[in-house]
DNA sequence: CTGAAAGCGCTTACAG
DNA sequence: CTGAAAGCGCTTACAG
């Protein structure tokens, strides 16, 4: 259906202007008389002109495609980052070329980098797998903007987006302190984890500001529900008086909740629990919404990182995204 | 760094052939003498020639970009489908242009369709939000292959990929029957749901084949954990003897587990529980792996649907993907 | 502000 | 099997 493909030259002819003028009228913010612009626009509208994106890209050198490099086997946490990036890029009419592979392994990487260069991507987003690893900077391989999401880069001049894990700790502490809790313990993941250390540091900072410190020893080990149960039992067995626990993630918080329930400790009346991740089902979709959590806003992280490539280019350095407090109704 | 951009004409010159011959030697499966092909390849390698993808696309009309239309606000379930699609397409060196919007609402859709056409996409993938809704076919808007994932289309000639929900029911029943369970109940989601009906139908079919039928009334209502607890309580209160329960999803199964635990019913010794979704944390990462589940393989669904656009084109009609059984160790 | 012209770097009938 | 030539449909200095 239709009179064949409409080209810009057809629009120009109908509008009674040259090809180059038509082009500028439609795209360029160049000096063009308002009247001419209107005439060209009308003609384009009337003819239902749609510029051939392939030709535009070829002529302009802009591919309207952003490359994305992800770390092999996208984790639960990295997935929303990629989703956010892909959706934002779509909103900007940018396609996404995703290569998955171990960003630390140069073999696969070499192929991906070459392909992305050949594609003349307009920008590159490197998505890592959390705060734990540092990605070797790839920025110098590309003549286009490169940003890093959910991983640090080893070049301080890179544009990096990370969840603000220190703020996570501060917000957890503030939430509990504001609600009158004073004897706050901390059960968390392995002490080798950067996220664990940052969260703990923010947590201690706010406590100190309120003239407090963590009650009992900070227990650091795993990220699983089992560990949460075990740690909570240990804490309560020790006889430490506790009125709140900051759990390093929601799995730990659920494990702690289980221990409390088993021992007849009321949550949150006797002990308030706060976790991290907004793990689906922890807060939503349960009567037993006894846990408050902090959402790392990972999809938004992906959106911001992608936007940094196609919208205004931000300052070099680490950009930290604030988490969101998701309050269990009874807390 | 380097002697400027290497073009195909440079390769041709070095190899001592014409531009067109060089092009065919590198891409075409056309009749080219082995010797010539080798010479051209060597030259390309030596010069580190990388074809300009923009020029290739423009000349060939193939954009190496696949369009993806997703239903507004990607759900937890639709996300892995998109991830799978994007990753597979990357493996095929295909970029992805994702437009999110209500596929049923023509306003936004119109813009997306026009943009995708202008981009001269090589194929289109429509990702829906599960078995419940039927998407109006968009196939006729495009001259390129269109596939549908995680939604039905209203045109029987469309290529559609769905989880095999009937098989979900059959596999759940088979698993329980094979393990000697005979008094099997079914607690599930709303009776209006297509997925609920298909799962129940497969479930009943296998039971019937074993000379059985569901024990007690099939309880249909919500998808949440609360409902699972409530339904399990109702079932046990009724005095019905039960040795297994097929739960419509993992949330329901977890709710049922809670009810059992509270009442001192041993799972899986007294009552085996099987759910659906392989919801993170249900089976993995807990000592209390008391629940078996069926994984809908949604990422694989996305991969298959994407592959149907860029690899071999499958038959029209619905293609159903088998779930995977994820057995809790003690079941 | 407008237009003529070159050029982006390949692919692909077509003729030989 | 190989090559000369046209052409893909825009953008962008450049000159006017």
XYZ file of C-alpha atoms (C1' of nucleotides) in Angstrom:
694
model
C 0.000 0.000 0.000
C 1.424 3.314 -1.017
C 3.094 5.116 -3.874
C 6.484 3.581 -3.183
C 9.082 4.954 -0.952
C 9.198 8.670 -0.369
C 12.677 10.156 -0.366
C 13.907 13.428 0.907
C 14.384 14.564 -2.668
C 10.640 14.138 -3.221
C 9.945 16.306 -0.219
C 12.389 18.913 -1.500
C 10.739 18.929 -4.912
C 7.247 19.371 -3.474
C 8.452 22.110 -1.134
C 10.277 23.771 -3.992
C 13.674 23.782 -2.292
C 16.957 22.000 -2.763
C 17.834 18.682 -1.197
C 20.269 20.249 1.230
C 17.777 22.850 2.328
C 15.193 20.198 2.908
C 17.649 18.236 5.009
C 18.510 21.236 7.138
C 14.888 22.225 7.535
C 14.039 18.825 8.900
C 17.023 18.257 11.171
C 19.404 21.145 11.396
C 19.105 23.781 14.004
C 21.025 25.750 11.376
C 19.781 29.103 10.252
C 16.783 28.407 8.117
C 13.950 30.830 7.498
C 10.827 29.941 9.380
C 8.767 30.010 6.237
C 11.001 27.576 4.416
C 11.074 25.255 7.375
C 7.305 25.256 7.515
C 6.970 24.558 3.838
C 9.344 21.621 4.032
C 7.682 20.231 7.098
C 4.294 20.402 5.490
C 5.537 18.649 2.412
C 7.130 15.944 4.536
C 3.932 15.469 6.455
C 1.809 15.382 3.353
C 4.008 12.828 1.662
C 4.348 10.831 4.887
C 8.088 11.094 4.570
C 10.163 8.917 6.856
C 13.873 9.364 6.625
C 15.787 6.182 5.986
C 17.672 5.606 9.202
C 20.276 3.488 7.435
C 21.126 6.252 5.031
C 21.162 8.813 7.790
C 23.552 6.737 9.826
C 25.820 6.113 6.913
C 25.971 9.755 5.943
C 26.293 11.135 9.436
C 28.476 8.457 10.973
C 26.114 8.134 13.918
C 24.789 4.617 14.257
C 22.095 5.369 16.827
C 23.320 2.231 18.499
C 24.889 1.947 21.922
C 27.088 -0.981 22.810
C 26.672 -2.803 26.097
C 29.214 -5.144 27.590
C 27.943 -7.330 30.399
C 29.751 -9.649 32.710
C 29.181 -13.273 31.878
C 25.913 -14.766 33.045
C 23.964 -11.786 34.189
C 23.143 -12.108 37.870
C 19.806 -11.340 39.466
C 21.209 -7.969 40.381
C 22.750 -7.080 37.051
C 19.572 -7.935 35.154
C 17.538 -4.909 36.220
C 20.512 -2.705 35.373
C 20.505 -4.023 31.824
C 16.729 -3.746 31.599
C 16.838 -0.145 32.729
C 19.552 0.704 30.235
C 17.821 -0.954 27.311
C 14.503 0.741 28.082
C 15.992 4.191 28.436
C 17.934 3.783 25.222
C 14.750 2.766 23.445
C 13.127 5.966 24.674
C 15.975 7.823 22.969
C 15.536 5.815 19.775
C 18.860 4.172 20.376
C 19.371 0.504 19.632
C 21.462 -1.609 21.952
C 24.075 -4.139 20.954
C 24.747 -6.373 23.925
C 27.782 -8.600 24.194
C 27.883 -10.863 27.178
C 31.179 -12.238 28.301
C 33.702 -12.076 31.018
C 34.743 -8.454 30.887
C 37.936 -9.504 32.599
C 38.870 -12.056 29.952
C 40.456 -10.449 26.949
C 39.819 -13.176 24.400
C 36.095 -12.794 24.057
C 36.411 -9.170 24.878
C 38.680 -8.551 21.908
C 36.046 -9.818 19.524
C 33.343 -7.759 21.164
C 35.410 -4.594 21.146
C 36.233 -4.991 17.484
C 32.642 -5.644 16.577
C 31.494 -2.621 18.509
C 34.067 -0.442 16.826
C 33.069 -1.721 13.409
C 29.494 -0.889 14.245
C 30.528 2.651 15.005
C 28.514 2.681 18.207
C 27.597 6.054 19.623
C 28.565 5.063 23.148
C 29.449 2.102 25.327
C 28.008 0.949 28.618
C 29.910 -1.562 30.710
C 27.677 -3.371 33.193
C 29.403 -5.246 35.981
C 28.200 -7.528 38.671
C 28.197 -5.407 41.754
C 30.390 -3.488 44.033
C 32.871 -6.292 44.529
C 34.854 -6.198 41.359
C 36.794 -3.541 39.570
C 36.649 -3.627 35.800
C 39.736 -2.810 33.774
C 38.962 0.411 31.956
C 38.083 0.015 28.308
C 37.530 3.657 27.674
C 40.705 4.201 25.677
C 39.584 1.633 23.082
C 36.764 3.885 21.977
C 36.421 7.320 20.562
C 32.904 7.599 21.966
C 31.588 8.074 25.499
C 31.995 5.078 27.785
C 30.194 4.635 31.109
C 30.334 1.959 33.782
C 27.353 0.716 35.746
C 27.324 -1.525 38.786
C 31.077 -1.949 38.779
C 34.025 0.250 39.564
C 36.629 0.979 36.907
C 40.333 1.161 37.518
C 40.562 4.567 35.882
C 39.430 7.417 38.160
C 38.524 9.522 35.132
C 35.868 7.083 34.006
C 32.192 7.808 34.456
C 30.937 5.229 36.931
C 27.500 4.566 38.410
C 27.168 2.595 41.624
C 24.562 2.117 44.296
C 25.400 4.221 47.308
C 26.140 1.477 49.784
C 27.327 3.805 52.467
C 24.026 5.647 52.254
C 22.302 2.294 52.538
C 23.882 1.908 55.954
C 23.094 5.469 56.949
C 19.471 5.216 55.880
C 19.000 1.956 57.717
C 20.396 3.456 60.900
C 18.431 6.668 60.517
C 15.205 4.810 59.972
C 15.652 2.795 63.125
C 16.963 5.610 65.281
C 14.166 7.935 64.199
C 11.684 5.341 65.322
C 13.229 5.256 68.748
C 15.334 2.143 68.492
C 18.485 2.316 70.540
C 19.910 -1.171 70.797
C 20.659 -1.981 67.186
C 22.626 -5.010 66.046
C 24.090 -5.747 62.635
C 24.061 -9.137 60.886
C 25.625 -9.062 57.492
C 27.499 -10.726 54.634
C 31.161 -11.664 54.359
C 33.598 -9.140 55.800
C 35.619 -9.289 52.592
C 32.776 -7.702 50.652
C 33.142 -4.054 49.778
C 29.391 -3.586 49.995
C 29.410 -5.041 53.499
C 32.118 -2.653 54.593
C 30.498 0.402 53.070
C 27.108 -0.377 54.524
C 28.585 -1.003 57.927
C 30.555 2.189 57.782
C 27.507 4.327 56.980
C 25.567 2.516 59.653
C 28.179 3.164 62.320
C 28.477 6.783 61.295
C 24.825 7.548 61.944
C 24.789 5.551 65.155
C 27.790 7.481 66.386
C 26.011 10.723 65.540
C 23.228 9.610 67.857
C 25.685 8.658 70.557
C 25.224 4.954 69.869
C 27.179 2.032 68.605
C 26.161 -1.382 67.320
C 24.922 -3.662 70.046
C 26.851 -6.917 70.320
C 29.489 -7.912 67.813
C 28.762 -7.322 64.148
C 28.283 -10.819 62.723
C 29.638 -11.195 59.208
C 29.515 -14.326 57.128
C 27.155 -15.257 54.292
C 24.324 -13.747 52.313
C 21.854 -16.590 52.722
C 18.753 -17.115 54.770
C 20.450 -19.868 56.741
C 23.075 -17.474 57.909
C 20.414 -15.012 58.970
C 18.711 -17.580 61.142
C 21.960 -18.789 62.626
C 23.257 -15.297 63.322
C 20.011 -14.194 64.929
C 20.020 -17.256 67.164
C 23.576 -16.543 68.151
C 22.728 -12.949 68.909
C 19.740 -13.798 71.063
C 21.510 -16.686 72.766
C 24.249 -14.314 73.845
C 21.711 -12.515 75.993
C 22.405 -9.177 74.314
C 19.398 -6.926 74.614
C 18.353 -5.837 71.130
C 15.455 -3.778 69.811
C 16.429 -3.684 66.139
C 18.652 -5.461 63.641
C 20.133 -4.091 60.447
C 20.476 -7.103 58.171
C 22.912 -6.968 55.265
C 20.282 -8.175 52.829
C 16.712 -9.437 52.738
C 17.657 -13.099 52.826
C 19.432 -12.531 56.099
C 16.455 -10.545 57.330
C 14.067 -13.370 56.455
C 16.294 -15.856 58.237
C 16.377 -13.581 61.263
C 12.616 -13.271 61.126
C 12.306 -17.021 61.172
C 14.490 -17.259 64.267
C 12.464 -14.558 66.001
C 9.162 -16.207 65.152
C 10.387 -19.543 66.404
C 11.498 -17.984 69.689
C 8.316 -16.017 70.175
C 9.980 -12.670 69.646
C 7.527 -10.224 68.082
C 8.662 -8.492 64.907
C 8.649 -5.535 64.706
C 7.231 -4.864 68.189
C 10.071 -6.387 70.160
C 12.693 -6.278 67.460
C 12.514 -4.305 64.210
C 14.205 -5.805 61.166
C 15.522 -3.924 58.172
C 17.113 -5.565 55.155
C 18.453 -4.581 51.750
C 17.427 -5.400 48.144
C 13.642 -5.178 48.217
C 13.665 -8.792 47.257
C 10.361 -9.586 45.618
C 7.907 -10.824 48.164
C 9.695 -9.604 51.237
C 7.566 -6.578 51.662
C 4.943 -6.813 48.996
C 2.388 -9.552 48.729
C 2.448 -10.780 52.299
C 0.412 -10.164 55.339
C 3.592 -10.796 57.181
C 5.150 -7.585 56.009
C 7.260 -7.372 59.066
C 10.427 -6.340 57.375
C 11.492 -2.964 56.066
C 13.991 -2.925 53.259
C 16.123 -0.643 51.137
C 15.741 -0.835 47.396
C 19.024 -0.310 45.546
C 17.177 1.110 42.537
C 19.139 -0.981 40.110
C 16.865 -0.401 37.165
C 17.185 3.323 37.719
C 20.949 2.835 37.937
C 20.872 1.308 34.479
C 18.753 4.170 33.205
C 21.077 6.809 34.595
C 24.163 5.135 33.235
C 22.597 4.814 29.793
C 21.399 8.410 29.893
C 24.945 9.523 30.614
C 25.852 8.303 27.137
C 23.066 9.854 25.133
C 21.999 12.885 27.147
C 24.247 15.307 28.912
C 27.637 13.877 29.718
C 28.269 13.981 33.475
C 31.485 14.673 35.348
C 34.093 11.934 35.488
C 34.196 9.908 38.659
C 31.827 7.778 40.679
C 28.162 8.687 40.739
C 26.300 7.070 43.591
C 22.614 6.422 43.447
C 20.532 6.755 46.587
C 18.475 3.752 47.653
C 14.789 3.958 48.435
C 13.253 3.020 51.733
C 10.459 0.492 51.440
C 8.674 0.392 54.736
C 6.781 -2.623 55.915
C 3.447 -1.201 57.071
C 3.761 -2.357 60.632
C 7.281 -1.145 61.166
C 46.343 4.493 16.374
C 47.132 3.346 12.874
C 47.430 4.406 9.296
C 43.905 5.699 9.061
C 40.893 3.719 8.189
C 41.289 0.725 5.942
C 38.614 0.416 3.294
C 37.607 -2.512 1.200
C 39.147 -0.804 -1.793
C 42.520 -0.912 -0.035
C 42.130 -4.622 0.492
C 41.180 -5.077 -3.131
C 44.228 -3.143 -4.270
C 46.604 -5.157 -2.120
C 45.024 -8.415 -3.231
C 45.144 -7.274 -6.833
C 41.454 -7.705 -7.513
C 38.495 -5.450 -8.109
C 36.340 -3.979 -5.414
C 33.416 -6.223 -6.265
C 35.541 -9.329 -6.242
C 36.939 -8.386 -2.872
C 33.443 -7.911 -1.531
C 32.283 -11.283 -2.790
C 35.410 -13.018 -1.532
C 34.785 -11.728 1.952
C 31.032 -12.214 2.221
C 29.451 -13.903 -0.720
C 29.070 -17.602 -0.937
C 29.047 -16.809 -4.647
C 31.292 -18.646 -7.001
C 34.745 -17.375 -6.301
C 37.931 -19.276 -6.932
C 39.530 -20.581 -3.798
C 42.806 -18.949 -4.654
C 41.282 -15.500 -5.062
C 39.339 -15.850 -1.882
C 42.484 -16.737 -0.001
C 44.396 -13.836 -1.436
C 41.682 -11.384 -0.463
C 41.359 -12.831 3.001
C 45.060 -12.577 3.578
C 45.117 -8.985 2.472
C 42.180 -8.180 4.732
C 43.900 -9.813 7.654
C 47.185 -8.101 6.988
C 45.574 -4.688 6.730
C 43.349 -5.383 9.728
C 40.370 -4.563 7.593
C 37.051 -4.111 9.390
C 34.086 -3.509 7.169
C 32.102 -0.433 8.086
C 28.834 -1.812 9.365
C 27.001 1.411 8.570
C 28.011 1.277 4.952
C 27.181 -2.410 4.741
C 23.747 -1.825 6.162
C 23.067 1.061 3.873
C 24.151 -0.820 0.803
C 22.495 -4.098 1.645
C 19.346 -2.807 3.288
C 19.889 -5.059 6.290
C 20.144 -3.082 9.496
C 21.378 -5.900 11.719
C 18.894 -4.568 14.208
C 15.879 -6.350 15.570
C 12.969 -4.444 17.019
C 11.397 -5.459 20.303
C 8.022 -4.296 21.527
C 7.333 -4.921 25.187
C 4.212 -4.473 27.177
C 4.332 -1.468 29.450
C 6.298 -1.873 32.643
C 8.040 -5.170 32.193
C 6.920 -7.593 34.879
C 9.170 -9.895 36.863
C 8.240 -12.612 34.440
C 8.675 -10.672 31.230
C 12.126 -9.454 32.243
C 13.970 -12.722 31.745
C 12.278 -13.092 28.373
C 13.701 -9.769 27.274
C 17.099 -10.573 28.744
C 17.198 -13.876 26.891
C 16.246 -12.219 23.629
C 18.773 -9.428 23.932
C 21.586 -11.825 24.785
C 20.863 -14.186 21.941
C 20.635 -11.328 19.492
C 23.997 -10.068 20.693
C 25.464 -13.488 19.981
C 24.216 -13.068 16.417
C 25.699 -9.561 16.172
C 22.220 -8.109 16.061
C 21.386 -4.919 17.886
C 18.058 -4.566 19.635
C 15.776 -1.566 19.547
C 13.324 -1.859 22.409
C 10.138 0.143 22.631
C 8.172 -0.256 25.784
C 4.523 0.620 25.761
C 1.132 -0.853 25.961
C 1.057 -3.119 22.956
C -2.722 -2.892 23.072
C -2.785 0.909 22.885
C -2.392 2.150 19.365
C -1.202 5.687 20.084
C 2.217 4.879 21.404
C 2.304 1.837 19.269
C 1.906 3.890 16.112
C 5.034 5.857 16.881
C 7.001 2.731 17.685
C 5.903 0.938 14.562
C 6.846 3.867 12.384
C 10.222 4.208 14.020
C 10.911 0.532 13.619
C 9.948 0.650 9.971
C 12.171 3.664 9.381
C 15.002 1.772 11.005
C 14.481 -1.023 8.538
C 14.693 -3.614 11.268
C 15.493 -7.151 10.214
C 12.790 -8.624 12.420
C 10.394 -7.830 15.227
C 9.821 -9.540 18.531
C 6.700 -8.793 20.520
C 7.056 -9.667 24.193
C 3.865 -9.873 26.203
C 3.145 -10.339 29.829
C 2.139 -13.920 30.127
C -0.463 -16.349 29.042
C -3.382 -14.196 30.051
C -3.571 -11.711 27.275
C -3.824 -11.994 23.538
C -1.931 -9.399 21.555
C -3.439 -7.961 18.405
C -1.247 -9.165 15.563
C 1.167 -6.592 14.197
C 2.683 -8.858 11.630
C 1.015 -7.223 8.635
C 2.689 -3.896 9.449
C 6.090 -5.312 8.663
C 7.761 -6.856 5.704
C 10.155 -8.722 7.954
C 9.717 -11.723 10.248
C 7.663 -11.074 13.379
C 7.532 -13.388 16.406
C 5.602 -13.274 19.655
C 6.950 -14.353 23.015
C 5.071 -14.813 26.264
C 1.773 -13.752 24.740
C -0.654 -15.226 22.291
C -1.471 -13.400 19.079
C -4.909 -13.178 17.531
C -3.628 -14.428 14.195
C -3.170 -18.211 14.074
C -0.512 -17.853 11.389
C 1.800 -15.901 13.668
C 4.884 -17.484 15.181
C 4.262 -17.585 18.909
C 6.363 -18.835 21.824
C 4.717 -19.684 25.134
C 5.577 -21.707 28.184
C 3.848 -25.052 28.058
C 1.475 -24.632 30.954
C -0.354 -27.843 30.313
C 2.944 -29.672 30.511
C 3.608 -27.855 33.766
C 0.540 -29.558 35.206
C 1.464 -32.911 33.725
C 5.023 -32.777 35.022
C 3.885 -31.791 38.494
C 1.474 -34.721 38.600
C 3.999 -37.149 37.138
C 6.629 -36.139 39.618
C 4.316 -36.746 42.560
C 2.743 -39.917 41.233
C 6.129 -41.435 40.386
C 7.175 -40.873 43.961
C 4.185 -42.814 45.197
C 1.915 -39.976 46.168
C -1.736 -40.823 45.696
C -3.780 -38.227 47.536
C -2.872 -35.074 45.698
C -4.607 -31.731 46.160
C -4.374 -28.590 44.037
C -4.210 -25.034 45.374
C -3.905 -22.468 42.652
C -4.489 -18.975 41.269
C -7.681 -17.363 40.014
C -9.946 -19.626 37.980
C -10.167 -16.944 35.302
C -6.476 -17.344 34.482
C -5.631 -19.252 31.349
C -2.437 -20.508 32.945
C -4.423 -21.834 35.892
C -6.761 -23.693 33.600
C -4.033 -25.175 31.440
C -1.987 -26.308 34.416
C -5.007 -27.855 36.055
C -5.981 -29.604 32.858
C -2.543 -31.197 32.422
C -2.525 -32.113 36.074
C -5.904 -33.849 35.889
C -4.932 -35.659 32.722
C -1.966 -37.397 34.301
C -3.874 -38.156 37.487
C -6.638 -39.714 35.432
C -4.069 -41.815 33.604
C -3.013 -43.175 36.990
C -6.607 -43.813 37.987
C -6.637 -40.816 40.322
C -8.273 -37.486 40.658
C -7.489 -34.418 42.723
C -8.212 -34.896 46.406
C -10.631 -32.373 47.846
C -11.906 -29.430 45.840
C -9.411 -27.522 43.716
C -9.031 -24.194 45.516
C -8.584 -21.270 43.137
C -8.123 -17.682 44.156
C -4.942 -15.598 44.325
C -1.268 -15.928 43.515
C 0.071 -14.714 46.866
C 1.625 -16.342 49.844
C -1.321 -15.385 52.005
C -3.648 -17.322 49.799
C -1.356 -20.344 49.994
C -1.482 -20.328 53.767
C -5.196 -19.815 53.864
C -5.932 -22.467 51.272
C -3.703 -25.008 52.988
C -5.402 -24.339 56.287
C -8.773 -24.765 54.684
C -7.676 -28.008 53.082
C -6.338 -29.471 56.288
C -9.254 -28.209 58.348
C -11.617 -30.049 56.040
C -10.124 -33.304 57.258
C -9.241 -34.411 53.734
C -6.337 -36.813 53.807
C -3.559 -35.466 51.613
C -0.036 -36.639 50.852
C 0.904 -34.022 48.261
C -0.160 -30.618 46.998
C 0.382 -29.128 43.571
C 0.568 -25.383 44.172
C -0.109 -23.013 41.284
C 3.063 -21.066 41.980
C 5.897 -20.848 44.464
C 4.317 -18.114 46.551
C 1.342 -20.348 47.169
C 3.699 -23.214 47.950
C 5.587 -21.130 50.485
C 2.332 -20.110 52.109
C 1.273 -23.729 52.241
C 4.620 -24.655 53.759
C 4.087 -22.087 56.459
C 0.699 -23.554 57.310
C 2.150 -27.049 57.427
C 5.033 -26.011 59.638
C 2.707 -24.247 62.017
C 0.515 -27.325 62.278
C 3.405 -29.714 62.724
C 2.903 -31.384 59.376
C 6.259 -32.588 58.020
C 7.157 -31.441 54.522
C 7.859 -33.398 52.416
C 7.557 -36.509 54.587
C 3.856 -36.169 55.378
C 2.947 -33.866 52.534
C 5.037 -33.108 49.466
C 4.744 -29.634 47.956
C 5.434 -28.691 44.375
C 5.190 -25.146 43.024
C 5.862 -23.280 39.809
C 8.295 -20.484 38.841
C 11.548 -21.482 40.503
C 11.250 -18.264 42.399
C 14.693 -17.303 43.585
C 15.319 -18.627 47.017
C 12.595 -21.205 47.088
C 14.844 -24.074 46.292
C 18.290 -22.619 46.199
C 20.029 -21.024 49.120
C 18.060 -22.555 51.946
C 18.450 -25.492 54.199
C 14.736 -25.638 54.162
C 14.597 -26.767 50.582
C 11.387 -28.550 51.149
C 9.693 -27.505 47.995
C 10.077 -28.791 44.460
C 9.293 -26.389 41.666
C 8.952 -26.127 37.914
C 11.027 -23.559 36.120
C 9.214 -21.986 33.171
C 12.503 -21.333 31.391
C 11.557 -17.811 30.509
C 15.037 -16.675 29.534
C 15.243 -19.617 27.179
C 11.841 -18.656 25.847
C 13.229 -15.249 24.974
C 16.231 -16.844 23.320
C 14.122 -19.171 21.200
C 11.785 -16.419 20.123
C 14.696 -14.189 19.146
C 16.407 -17.045 17.336
C 13.254 -17.591 15.305
C 13.887 -14.185 13.748
C 17.537 -14.497 12.883
C 18.135 -18.221 12.474
C 15.856 -20.667 10.771
C 12.257 -19.515 10.562
C 9.965 -21.994 12.313
C 6.468 -23.086 11.345
C 3.610 -20.695 12.059
C 1.591 -21.387 15.186
C 2.238 -21.737 18.873
C 5.529 -23.171 20.021
C 5.433 -24.371 23.596
C 8.511 -24.573 25.713
C 8.857 -27.358 28.257
C 9.500 -26.389 31.868
C 12.322 -27.835 33.913
C 11.858 -29.723 37.132
C 13.878 -28.335 40.026
C 13.799 -30.879 42.784
C 14.227 -29.949 46.391
C 16.805 -32.426 47.691
C 14.571 -33.962 50.286
C 11.557 -34.473 48.085
C 19.394 31.958 4.221
C 19.927 28.716 0.109
C 21.899 25.398 -3.380
C 25.274 22.504 -6.215
C 28.294 18.969 -5.351
C 30.986 15.757 -3.177
C 31.047 11.971 -0.439
C 29.923 8.437 3.244
C 31.972 2.697 1.897
C 29.954 -0.773 0.764
C 26.684 -4.397 -2.334
C 24.734 -6.036 -6.342
C 22.770 -6.781 -10.786
C 24.845 -6.817 -15.188
C 27.929 -7.828 -18.791
C 31.900 -10.186 -20.033
C 35.054 -16.709 -12.118
C 35.948 -11.502 -12.458
C 35.283 -6.387 -13.095
C 33.171 -1.696 -14.339
C 29.488 0.849 -12.879
C 25.486 2.174 -10.756
C 23.316 3.022 -6.699
C 21.785 2.744 -1.716
C 19.508 8.136 0.458
C 21.050 10.934 3.170
C 24.544 14.908 5.431
C 27.782 18.383 5.237
C 31.400 21.534 4.191
C 31.697 24.985 0.741
C 30.533 28.778 -2.061
C 27.224 32.115 -3.075
